[in-house]
JSON list of C-alpha atoms and ligand atoms in Angstrom, two decimals:
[
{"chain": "A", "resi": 30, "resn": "UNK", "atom": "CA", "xyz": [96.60, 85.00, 89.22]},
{"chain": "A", "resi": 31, "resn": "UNK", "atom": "CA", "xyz": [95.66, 87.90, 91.43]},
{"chain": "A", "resi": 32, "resn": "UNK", "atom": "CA", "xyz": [93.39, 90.44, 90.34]},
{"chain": "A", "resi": 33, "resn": "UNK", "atom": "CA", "xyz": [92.16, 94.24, 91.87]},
{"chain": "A", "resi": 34, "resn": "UNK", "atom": "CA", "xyz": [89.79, 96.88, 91.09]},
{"chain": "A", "resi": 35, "resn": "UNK", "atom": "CA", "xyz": [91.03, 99.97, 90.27]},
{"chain": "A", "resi": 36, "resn": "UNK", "atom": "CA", "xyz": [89.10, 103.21, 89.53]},
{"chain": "A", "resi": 37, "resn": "UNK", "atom": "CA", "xyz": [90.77, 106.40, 88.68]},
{"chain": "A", "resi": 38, "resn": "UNK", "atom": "CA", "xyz": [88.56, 108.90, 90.55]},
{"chain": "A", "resi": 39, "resn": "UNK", "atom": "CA", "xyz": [86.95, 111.65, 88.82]},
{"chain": "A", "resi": 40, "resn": "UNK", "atom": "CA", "xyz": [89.29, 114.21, 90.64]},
{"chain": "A", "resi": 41, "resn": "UNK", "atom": "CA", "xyz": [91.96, 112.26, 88.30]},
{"chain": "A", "resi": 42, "resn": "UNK", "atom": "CA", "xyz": [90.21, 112.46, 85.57]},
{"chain": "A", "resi": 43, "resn": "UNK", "atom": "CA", "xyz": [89.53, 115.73, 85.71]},
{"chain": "A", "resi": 44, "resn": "UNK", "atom": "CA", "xyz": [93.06, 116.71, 86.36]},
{"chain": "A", "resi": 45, "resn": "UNK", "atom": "CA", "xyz": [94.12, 114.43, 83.61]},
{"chain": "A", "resi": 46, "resn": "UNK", "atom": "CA", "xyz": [95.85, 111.90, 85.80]},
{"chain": "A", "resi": 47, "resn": "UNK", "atom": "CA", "xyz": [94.28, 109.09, 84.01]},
{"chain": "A", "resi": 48, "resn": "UNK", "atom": "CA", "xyz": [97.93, 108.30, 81.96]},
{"chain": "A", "resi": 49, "resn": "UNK", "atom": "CA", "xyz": [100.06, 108.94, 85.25]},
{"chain": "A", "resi": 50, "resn": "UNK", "atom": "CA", "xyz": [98.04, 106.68, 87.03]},
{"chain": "A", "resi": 51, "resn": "UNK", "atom": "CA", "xyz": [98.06, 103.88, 84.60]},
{"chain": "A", "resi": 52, "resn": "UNK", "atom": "CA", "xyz": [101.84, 104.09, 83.84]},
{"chain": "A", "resi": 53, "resn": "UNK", "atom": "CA", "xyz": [102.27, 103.73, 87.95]},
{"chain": "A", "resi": 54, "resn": "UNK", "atom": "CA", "xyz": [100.86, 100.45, 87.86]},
{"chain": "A", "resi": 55, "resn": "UNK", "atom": "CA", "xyz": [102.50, 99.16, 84.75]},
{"chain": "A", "resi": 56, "resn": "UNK", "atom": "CA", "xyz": [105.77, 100.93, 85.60]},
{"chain": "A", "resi": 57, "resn": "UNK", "atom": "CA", "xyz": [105.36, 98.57, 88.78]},
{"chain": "A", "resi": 58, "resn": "UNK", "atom": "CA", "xyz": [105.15, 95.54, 86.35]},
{"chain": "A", "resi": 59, "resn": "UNK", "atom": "CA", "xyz": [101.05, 94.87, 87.14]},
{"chain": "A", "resi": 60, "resn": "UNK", "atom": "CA", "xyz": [99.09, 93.92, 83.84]},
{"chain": "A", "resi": 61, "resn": "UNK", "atom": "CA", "xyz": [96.47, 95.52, 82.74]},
{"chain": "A", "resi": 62, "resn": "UNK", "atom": "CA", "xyz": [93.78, 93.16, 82.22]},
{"chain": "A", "resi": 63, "resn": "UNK", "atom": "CA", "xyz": [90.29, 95.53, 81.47]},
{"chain": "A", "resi": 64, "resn": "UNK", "atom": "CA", "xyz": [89.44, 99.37, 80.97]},
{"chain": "A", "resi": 65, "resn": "UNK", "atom": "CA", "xyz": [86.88, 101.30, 80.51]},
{"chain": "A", "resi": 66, "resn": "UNK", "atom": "CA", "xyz": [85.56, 105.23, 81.13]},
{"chain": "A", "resi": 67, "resn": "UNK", "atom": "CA", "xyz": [82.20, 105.22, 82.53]},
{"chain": "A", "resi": 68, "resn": "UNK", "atom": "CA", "xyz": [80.13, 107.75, 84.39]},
{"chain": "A", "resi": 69, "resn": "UNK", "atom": "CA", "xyz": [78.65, 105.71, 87.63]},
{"chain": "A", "resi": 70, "resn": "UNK", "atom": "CA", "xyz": [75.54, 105.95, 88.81]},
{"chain": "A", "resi": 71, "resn": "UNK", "atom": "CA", "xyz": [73.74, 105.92, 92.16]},
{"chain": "A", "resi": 72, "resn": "UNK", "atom": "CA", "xyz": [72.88, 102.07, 92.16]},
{"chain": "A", "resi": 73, "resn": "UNK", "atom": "CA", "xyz": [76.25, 101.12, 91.18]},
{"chain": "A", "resi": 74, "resn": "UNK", "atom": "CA", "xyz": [78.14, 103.53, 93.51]},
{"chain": "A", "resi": 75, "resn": "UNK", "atom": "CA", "xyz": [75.85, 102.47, 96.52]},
{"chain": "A", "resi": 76, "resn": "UNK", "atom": "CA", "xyz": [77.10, 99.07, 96.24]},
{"chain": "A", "resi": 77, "resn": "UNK", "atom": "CA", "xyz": [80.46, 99.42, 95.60]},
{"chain": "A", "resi": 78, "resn": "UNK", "atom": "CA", "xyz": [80.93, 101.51, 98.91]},
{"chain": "A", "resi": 79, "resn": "UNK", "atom": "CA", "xyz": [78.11, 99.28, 100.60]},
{"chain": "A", "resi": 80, "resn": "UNK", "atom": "CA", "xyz": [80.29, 98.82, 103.50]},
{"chain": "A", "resi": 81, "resn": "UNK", "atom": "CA", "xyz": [80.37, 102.95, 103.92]},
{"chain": "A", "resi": 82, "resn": "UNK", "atom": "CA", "xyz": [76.37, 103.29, 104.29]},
{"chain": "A", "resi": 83, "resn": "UNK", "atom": "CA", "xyz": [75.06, 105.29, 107.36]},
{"chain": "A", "resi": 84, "resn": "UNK", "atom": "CA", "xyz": [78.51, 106.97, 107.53]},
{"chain": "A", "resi": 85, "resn": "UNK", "atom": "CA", "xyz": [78.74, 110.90, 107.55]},
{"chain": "A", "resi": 86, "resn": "UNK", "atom": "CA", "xyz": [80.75, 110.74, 104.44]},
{"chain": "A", "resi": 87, "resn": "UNK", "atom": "CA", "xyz": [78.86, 108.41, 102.60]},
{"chain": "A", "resi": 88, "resn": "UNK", "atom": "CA", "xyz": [76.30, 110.48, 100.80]},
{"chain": "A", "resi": 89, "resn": "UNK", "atom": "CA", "xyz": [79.53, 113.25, 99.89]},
{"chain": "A", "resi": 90, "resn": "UNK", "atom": "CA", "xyz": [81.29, 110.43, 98.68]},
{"chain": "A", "resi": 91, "resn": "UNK", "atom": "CA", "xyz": [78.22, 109.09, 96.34]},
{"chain": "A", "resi": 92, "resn": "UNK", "atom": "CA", "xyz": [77.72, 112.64, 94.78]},
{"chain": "A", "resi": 93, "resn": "UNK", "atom": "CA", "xyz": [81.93, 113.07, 94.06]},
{"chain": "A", "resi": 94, "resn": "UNK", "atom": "CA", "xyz": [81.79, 109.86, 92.23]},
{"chain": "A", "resi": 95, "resn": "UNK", "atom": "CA", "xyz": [78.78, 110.71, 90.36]},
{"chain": "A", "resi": 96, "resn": "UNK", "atom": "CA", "xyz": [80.06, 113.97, 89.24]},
{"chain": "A", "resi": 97, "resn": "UNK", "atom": "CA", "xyz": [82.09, 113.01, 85.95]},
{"chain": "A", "resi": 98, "resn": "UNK", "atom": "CA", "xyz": [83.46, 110.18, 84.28]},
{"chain": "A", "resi": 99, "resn": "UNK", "atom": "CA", "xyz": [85.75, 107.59, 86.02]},
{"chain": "A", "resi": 100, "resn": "UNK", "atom": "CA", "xyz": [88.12, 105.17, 84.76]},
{"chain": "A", "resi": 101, "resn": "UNK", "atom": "CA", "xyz": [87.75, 101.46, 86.09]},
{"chain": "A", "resi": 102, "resn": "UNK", "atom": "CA", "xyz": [90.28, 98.73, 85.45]},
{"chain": "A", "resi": 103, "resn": "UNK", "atom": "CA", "xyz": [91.53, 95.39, 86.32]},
{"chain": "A", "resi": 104, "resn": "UNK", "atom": "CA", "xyz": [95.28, 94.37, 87.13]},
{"chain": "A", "resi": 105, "resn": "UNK", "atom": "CA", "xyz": [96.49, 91.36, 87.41]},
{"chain": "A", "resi": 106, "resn": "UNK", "atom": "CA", "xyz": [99.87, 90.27, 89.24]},
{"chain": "A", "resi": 107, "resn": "UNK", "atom": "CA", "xyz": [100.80, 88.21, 92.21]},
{"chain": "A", "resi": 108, "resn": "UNK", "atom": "CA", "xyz": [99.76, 90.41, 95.35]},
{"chain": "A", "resi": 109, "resn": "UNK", "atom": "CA", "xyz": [98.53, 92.73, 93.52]},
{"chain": "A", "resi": 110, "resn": "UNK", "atom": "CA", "xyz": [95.32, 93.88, 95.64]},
{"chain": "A", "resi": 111, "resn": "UNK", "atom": "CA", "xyz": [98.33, 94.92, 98.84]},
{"chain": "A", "resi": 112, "resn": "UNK", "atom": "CA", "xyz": [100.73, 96.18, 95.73]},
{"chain": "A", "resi": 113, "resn": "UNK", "atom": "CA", "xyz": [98.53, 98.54, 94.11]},
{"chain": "A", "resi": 114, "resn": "UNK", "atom": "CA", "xyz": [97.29, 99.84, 97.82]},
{"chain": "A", "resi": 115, "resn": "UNK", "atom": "CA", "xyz": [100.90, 100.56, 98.55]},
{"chain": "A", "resi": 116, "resn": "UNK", "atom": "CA", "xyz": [101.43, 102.69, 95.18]},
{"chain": "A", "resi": 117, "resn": "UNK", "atom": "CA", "xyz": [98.03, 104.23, 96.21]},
{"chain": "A", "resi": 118, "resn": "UNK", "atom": "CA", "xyz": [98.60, 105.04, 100.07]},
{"chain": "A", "resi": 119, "resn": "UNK", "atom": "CA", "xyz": [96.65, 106.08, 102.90]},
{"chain": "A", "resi": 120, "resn": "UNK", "atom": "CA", "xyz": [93.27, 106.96, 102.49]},
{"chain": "A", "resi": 121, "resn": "UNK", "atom": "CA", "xyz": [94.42, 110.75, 103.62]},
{"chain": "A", "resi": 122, "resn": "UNK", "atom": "CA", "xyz": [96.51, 112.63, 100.89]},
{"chain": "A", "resi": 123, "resn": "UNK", "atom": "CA", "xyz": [97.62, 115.11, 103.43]},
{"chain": "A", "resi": 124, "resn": "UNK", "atom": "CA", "xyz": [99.62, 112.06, 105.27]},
{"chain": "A", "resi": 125, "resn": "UNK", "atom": "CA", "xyz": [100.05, 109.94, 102.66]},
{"chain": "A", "resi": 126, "resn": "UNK", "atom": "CA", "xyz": [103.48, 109.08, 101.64]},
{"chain": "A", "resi": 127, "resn": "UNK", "atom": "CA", "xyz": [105.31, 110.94, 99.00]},
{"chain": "A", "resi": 128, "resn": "UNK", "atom": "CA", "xyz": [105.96, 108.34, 96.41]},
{"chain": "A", "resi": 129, "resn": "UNK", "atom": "CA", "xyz": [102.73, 107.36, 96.12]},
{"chain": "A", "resi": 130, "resn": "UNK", "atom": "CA", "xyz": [99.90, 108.36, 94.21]},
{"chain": "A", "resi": 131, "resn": "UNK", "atom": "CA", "xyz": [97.61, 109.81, 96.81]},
{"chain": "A", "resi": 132, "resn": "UNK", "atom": "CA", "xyz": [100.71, 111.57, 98.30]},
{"chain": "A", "resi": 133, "resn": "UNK", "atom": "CA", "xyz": [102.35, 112.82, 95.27]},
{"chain": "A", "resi": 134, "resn": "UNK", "atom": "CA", "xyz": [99.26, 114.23, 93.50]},
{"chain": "A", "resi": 135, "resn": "UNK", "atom": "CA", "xyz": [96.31, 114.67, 95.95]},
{"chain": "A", "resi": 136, "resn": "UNK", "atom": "CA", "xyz": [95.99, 117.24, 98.66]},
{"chain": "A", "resi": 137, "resn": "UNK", "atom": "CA", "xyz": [93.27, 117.98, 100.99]},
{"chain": "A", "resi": 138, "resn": "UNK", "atom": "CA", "xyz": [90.58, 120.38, 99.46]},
{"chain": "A", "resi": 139, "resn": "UNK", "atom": "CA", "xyz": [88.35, 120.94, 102.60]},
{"chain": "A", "resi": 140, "resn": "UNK", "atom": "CA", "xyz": [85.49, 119.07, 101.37]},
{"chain": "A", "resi": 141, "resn": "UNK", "atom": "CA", "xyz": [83.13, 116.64, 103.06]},
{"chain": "A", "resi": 142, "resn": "UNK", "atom": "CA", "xyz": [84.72, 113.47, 101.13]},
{"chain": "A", "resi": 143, "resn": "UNK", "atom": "CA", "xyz": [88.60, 113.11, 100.91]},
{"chain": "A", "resi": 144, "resn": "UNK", "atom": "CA", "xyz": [89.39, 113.38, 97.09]},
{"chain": "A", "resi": 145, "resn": "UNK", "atom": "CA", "xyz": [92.17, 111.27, 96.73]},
{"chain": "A", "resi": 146, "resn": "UNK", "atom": "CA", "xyz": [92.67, 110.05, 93.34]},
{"chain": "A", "resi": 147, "resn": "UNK", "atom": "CA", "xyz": [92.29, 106.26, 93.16]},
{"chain": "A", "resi": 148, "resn": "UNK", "atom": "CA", "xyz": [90.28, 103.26, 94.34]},
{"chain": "A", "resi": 149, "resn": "UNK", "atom": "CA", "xyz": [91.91, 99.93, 94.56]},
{"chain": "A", "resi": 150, "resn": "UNK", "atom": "CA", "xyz": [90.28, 96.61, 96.38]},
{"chain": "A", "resi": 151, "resn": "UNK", "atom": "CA", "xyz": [91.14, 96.13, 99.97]},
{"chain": "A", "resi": 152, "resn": "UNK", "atom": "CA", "xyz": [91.04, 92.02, 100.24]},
{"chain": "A", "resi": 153, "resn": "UNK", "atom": "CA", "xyz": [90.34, 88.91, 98.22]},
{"chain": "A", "resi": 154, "resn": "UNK", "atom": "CA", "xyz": [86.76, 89.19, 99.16]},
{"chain": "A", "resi": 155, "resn": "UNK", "atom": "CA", "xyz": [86.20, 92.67, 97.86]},
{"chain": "A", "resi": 156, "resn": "UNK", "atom": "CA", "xyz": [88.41, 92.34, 94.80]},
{"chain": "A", "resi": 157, "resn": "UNK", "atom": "CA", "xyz": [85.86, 89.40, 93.68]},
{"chain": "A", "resi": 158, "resn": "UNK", "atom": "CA", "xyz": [82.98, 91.53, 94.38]},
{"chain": "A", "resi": 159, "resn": "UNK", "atom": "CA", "xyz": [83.97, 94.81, 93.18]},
{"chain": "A", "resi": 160, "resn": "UNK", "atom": "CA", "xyz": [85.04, 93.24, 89.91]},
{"chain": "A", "resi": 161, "resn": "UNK", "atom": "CA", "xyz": [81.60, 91.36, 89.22]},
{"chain": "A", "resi": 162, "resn": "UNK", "atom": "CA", "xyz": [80.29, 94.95, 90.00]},
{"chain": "A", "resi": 163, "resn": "UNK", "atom": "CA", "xyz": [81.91, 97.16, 87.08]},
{"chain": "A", "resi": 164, "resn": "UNK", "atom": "CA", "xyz": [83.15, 94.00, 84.88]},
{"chain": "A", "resi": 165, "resn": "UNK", "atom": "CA", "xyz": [80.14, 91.55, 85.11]},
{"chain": "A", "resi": 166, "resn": "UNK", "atom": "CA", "xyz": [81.62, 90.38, 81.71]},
{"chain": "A", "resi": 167, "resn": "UNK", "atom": "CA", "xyz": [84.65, 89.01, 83.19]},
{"chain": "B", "resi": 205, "resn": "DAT", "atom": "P1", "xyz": [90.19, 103.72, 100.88]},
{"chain": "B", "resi": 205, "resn": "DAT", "atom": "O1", "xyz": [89.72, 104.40, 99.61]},
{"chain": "B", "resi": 205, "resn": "DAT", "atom": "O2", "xyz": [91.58, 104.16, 101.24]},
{"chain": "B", "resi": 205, "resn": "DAT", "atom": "O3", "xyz": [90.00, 102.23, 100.88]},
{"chain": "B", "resi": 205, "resn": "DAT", "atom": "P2", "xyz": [87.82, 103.87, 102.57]},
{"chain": "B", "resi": 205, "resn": "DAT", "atom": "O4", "xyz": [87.36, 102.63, 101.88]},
{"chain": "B", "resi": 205, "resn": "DAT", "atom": "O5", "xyz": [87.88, 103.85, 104.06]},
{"chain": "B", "resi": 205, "resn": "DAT", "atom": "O6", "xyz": [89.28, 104.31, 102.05]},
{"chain": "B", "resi": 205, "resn": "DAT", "atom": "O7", "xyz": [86.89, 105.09, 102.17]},
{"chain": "B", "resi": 205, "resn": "DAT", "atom": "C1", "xyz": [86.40, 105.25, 100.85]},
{"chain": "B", "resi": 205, "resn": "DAT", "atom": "C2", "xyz": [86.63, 106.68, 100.43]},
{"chain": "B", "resi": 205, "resn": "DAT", "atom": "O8", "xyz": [85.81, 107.55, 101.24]},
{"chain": "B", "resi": 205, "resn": "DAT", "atom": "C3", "xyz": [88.05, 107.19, 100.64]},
{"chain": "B", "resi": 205, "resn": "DAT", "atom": "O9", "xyz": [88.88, 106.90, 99.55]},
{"chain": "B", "resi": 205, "resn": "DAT", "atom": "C4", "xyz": [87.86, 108.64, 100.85]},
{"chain": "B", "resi": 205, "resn": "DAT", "atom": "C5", "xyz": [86.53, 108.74, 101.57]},
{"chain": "B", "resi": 205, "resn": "DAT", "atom": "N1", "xyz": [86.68, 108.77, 103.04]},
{"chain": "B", "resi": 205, "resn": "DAT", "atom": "C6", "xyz": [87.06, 107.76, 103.86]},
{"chain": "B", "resi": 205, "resn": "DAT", "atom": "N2", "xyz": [87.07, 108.11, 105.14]},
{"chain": "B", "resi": 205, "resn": "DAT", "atom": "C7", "xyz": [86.70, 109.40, 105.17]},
{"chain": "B", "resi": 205, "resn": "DAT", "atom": "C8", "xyz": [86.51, 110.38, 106.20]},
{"chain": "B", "resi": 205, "resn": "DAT", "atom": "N3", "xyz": [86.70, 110.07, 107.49]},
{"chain": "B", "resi": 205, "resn": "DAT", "atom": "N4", "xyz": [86.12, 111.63, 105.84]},
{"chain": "B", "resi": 205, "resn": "DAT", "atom": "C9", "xyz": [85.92, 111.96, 104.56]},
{"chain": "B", "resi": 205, "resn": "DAT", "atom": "N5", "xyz": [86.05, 111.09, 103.54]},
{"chain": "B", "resi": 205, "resn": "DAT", "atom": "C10", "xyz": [86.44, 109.85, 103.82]},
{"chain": "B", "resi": 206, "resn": "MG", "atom": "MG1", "xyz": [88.20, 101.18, 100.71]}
]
């Protein structure tokens, strides 16, 4: 079966999004398959966004997800990793779709990194990889 990483952002933490965000995906009939709260650190971060180094927002982005406690989960379901990046949206919460998580309940704050709620895996390949990152256990 399919799996995804998901990380509730600490901009959703923060704003206590943690339960909307986790009845989204169940609602949608994904399992939840691991949780936990964590607060990242540098090492970790920089190689989860590996593929972002060098960019302008990289460094912004690094600090935001080091600045409280994030929630990181597995789901499981068939097509899950294109599933949960629907019910997430674009990357931009100003354009992103009401209905979906980024455009129902993020906005653009002006900052140097787009706060926007969730992560979820973009592809097979990253799925693997970003799961072996915050669930080596699994
Ligand atoms: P996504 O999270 O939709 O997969 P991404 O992997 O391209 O988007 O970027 C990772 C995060 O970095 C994204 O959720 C928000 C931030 N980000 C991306 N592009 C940005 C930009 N041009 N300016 C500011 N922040 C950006
Ligand atoms: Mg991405």
């Amino acid at each position: 079966m399919e799996r995804t990483l998901i990380l509730v952002k600490p901009d959703g933490v923060k704003r206590n999004l943690v339960g909307e965000v986790l009845a989204r995906i169940e609602a949608k009939g994904y399992s939840i398959v691991a949780l936990k709260m964590l607060k990242a650190d540098r090492a970790l971060l920089v190689r989860h966004y590996a593929e972002h180094e060098g960019k302008p927002f990289f460094e912004p982005l690094v600090e935001f997800m080091m600045s409280g406690p994030i929630v990181a989960l597995v789901a499981e379901g068939n097509r899950v990793i294109e599933g949960f990046r629907k019910l997430a949206g674009t990357t931009d919460p100003t354009t992103a779709e009401p209905g979906t998580i980024r455009g129902d309940l993020a906005r653009d704050q002006g900052t140097k990194v787009v706060q926007n709620i969730v992560h979820g895996s973009d592809s097979l390949e990253s799925s693997d990889r970003e799961i072996q990152i915050f669930f080596p256990e699994l």
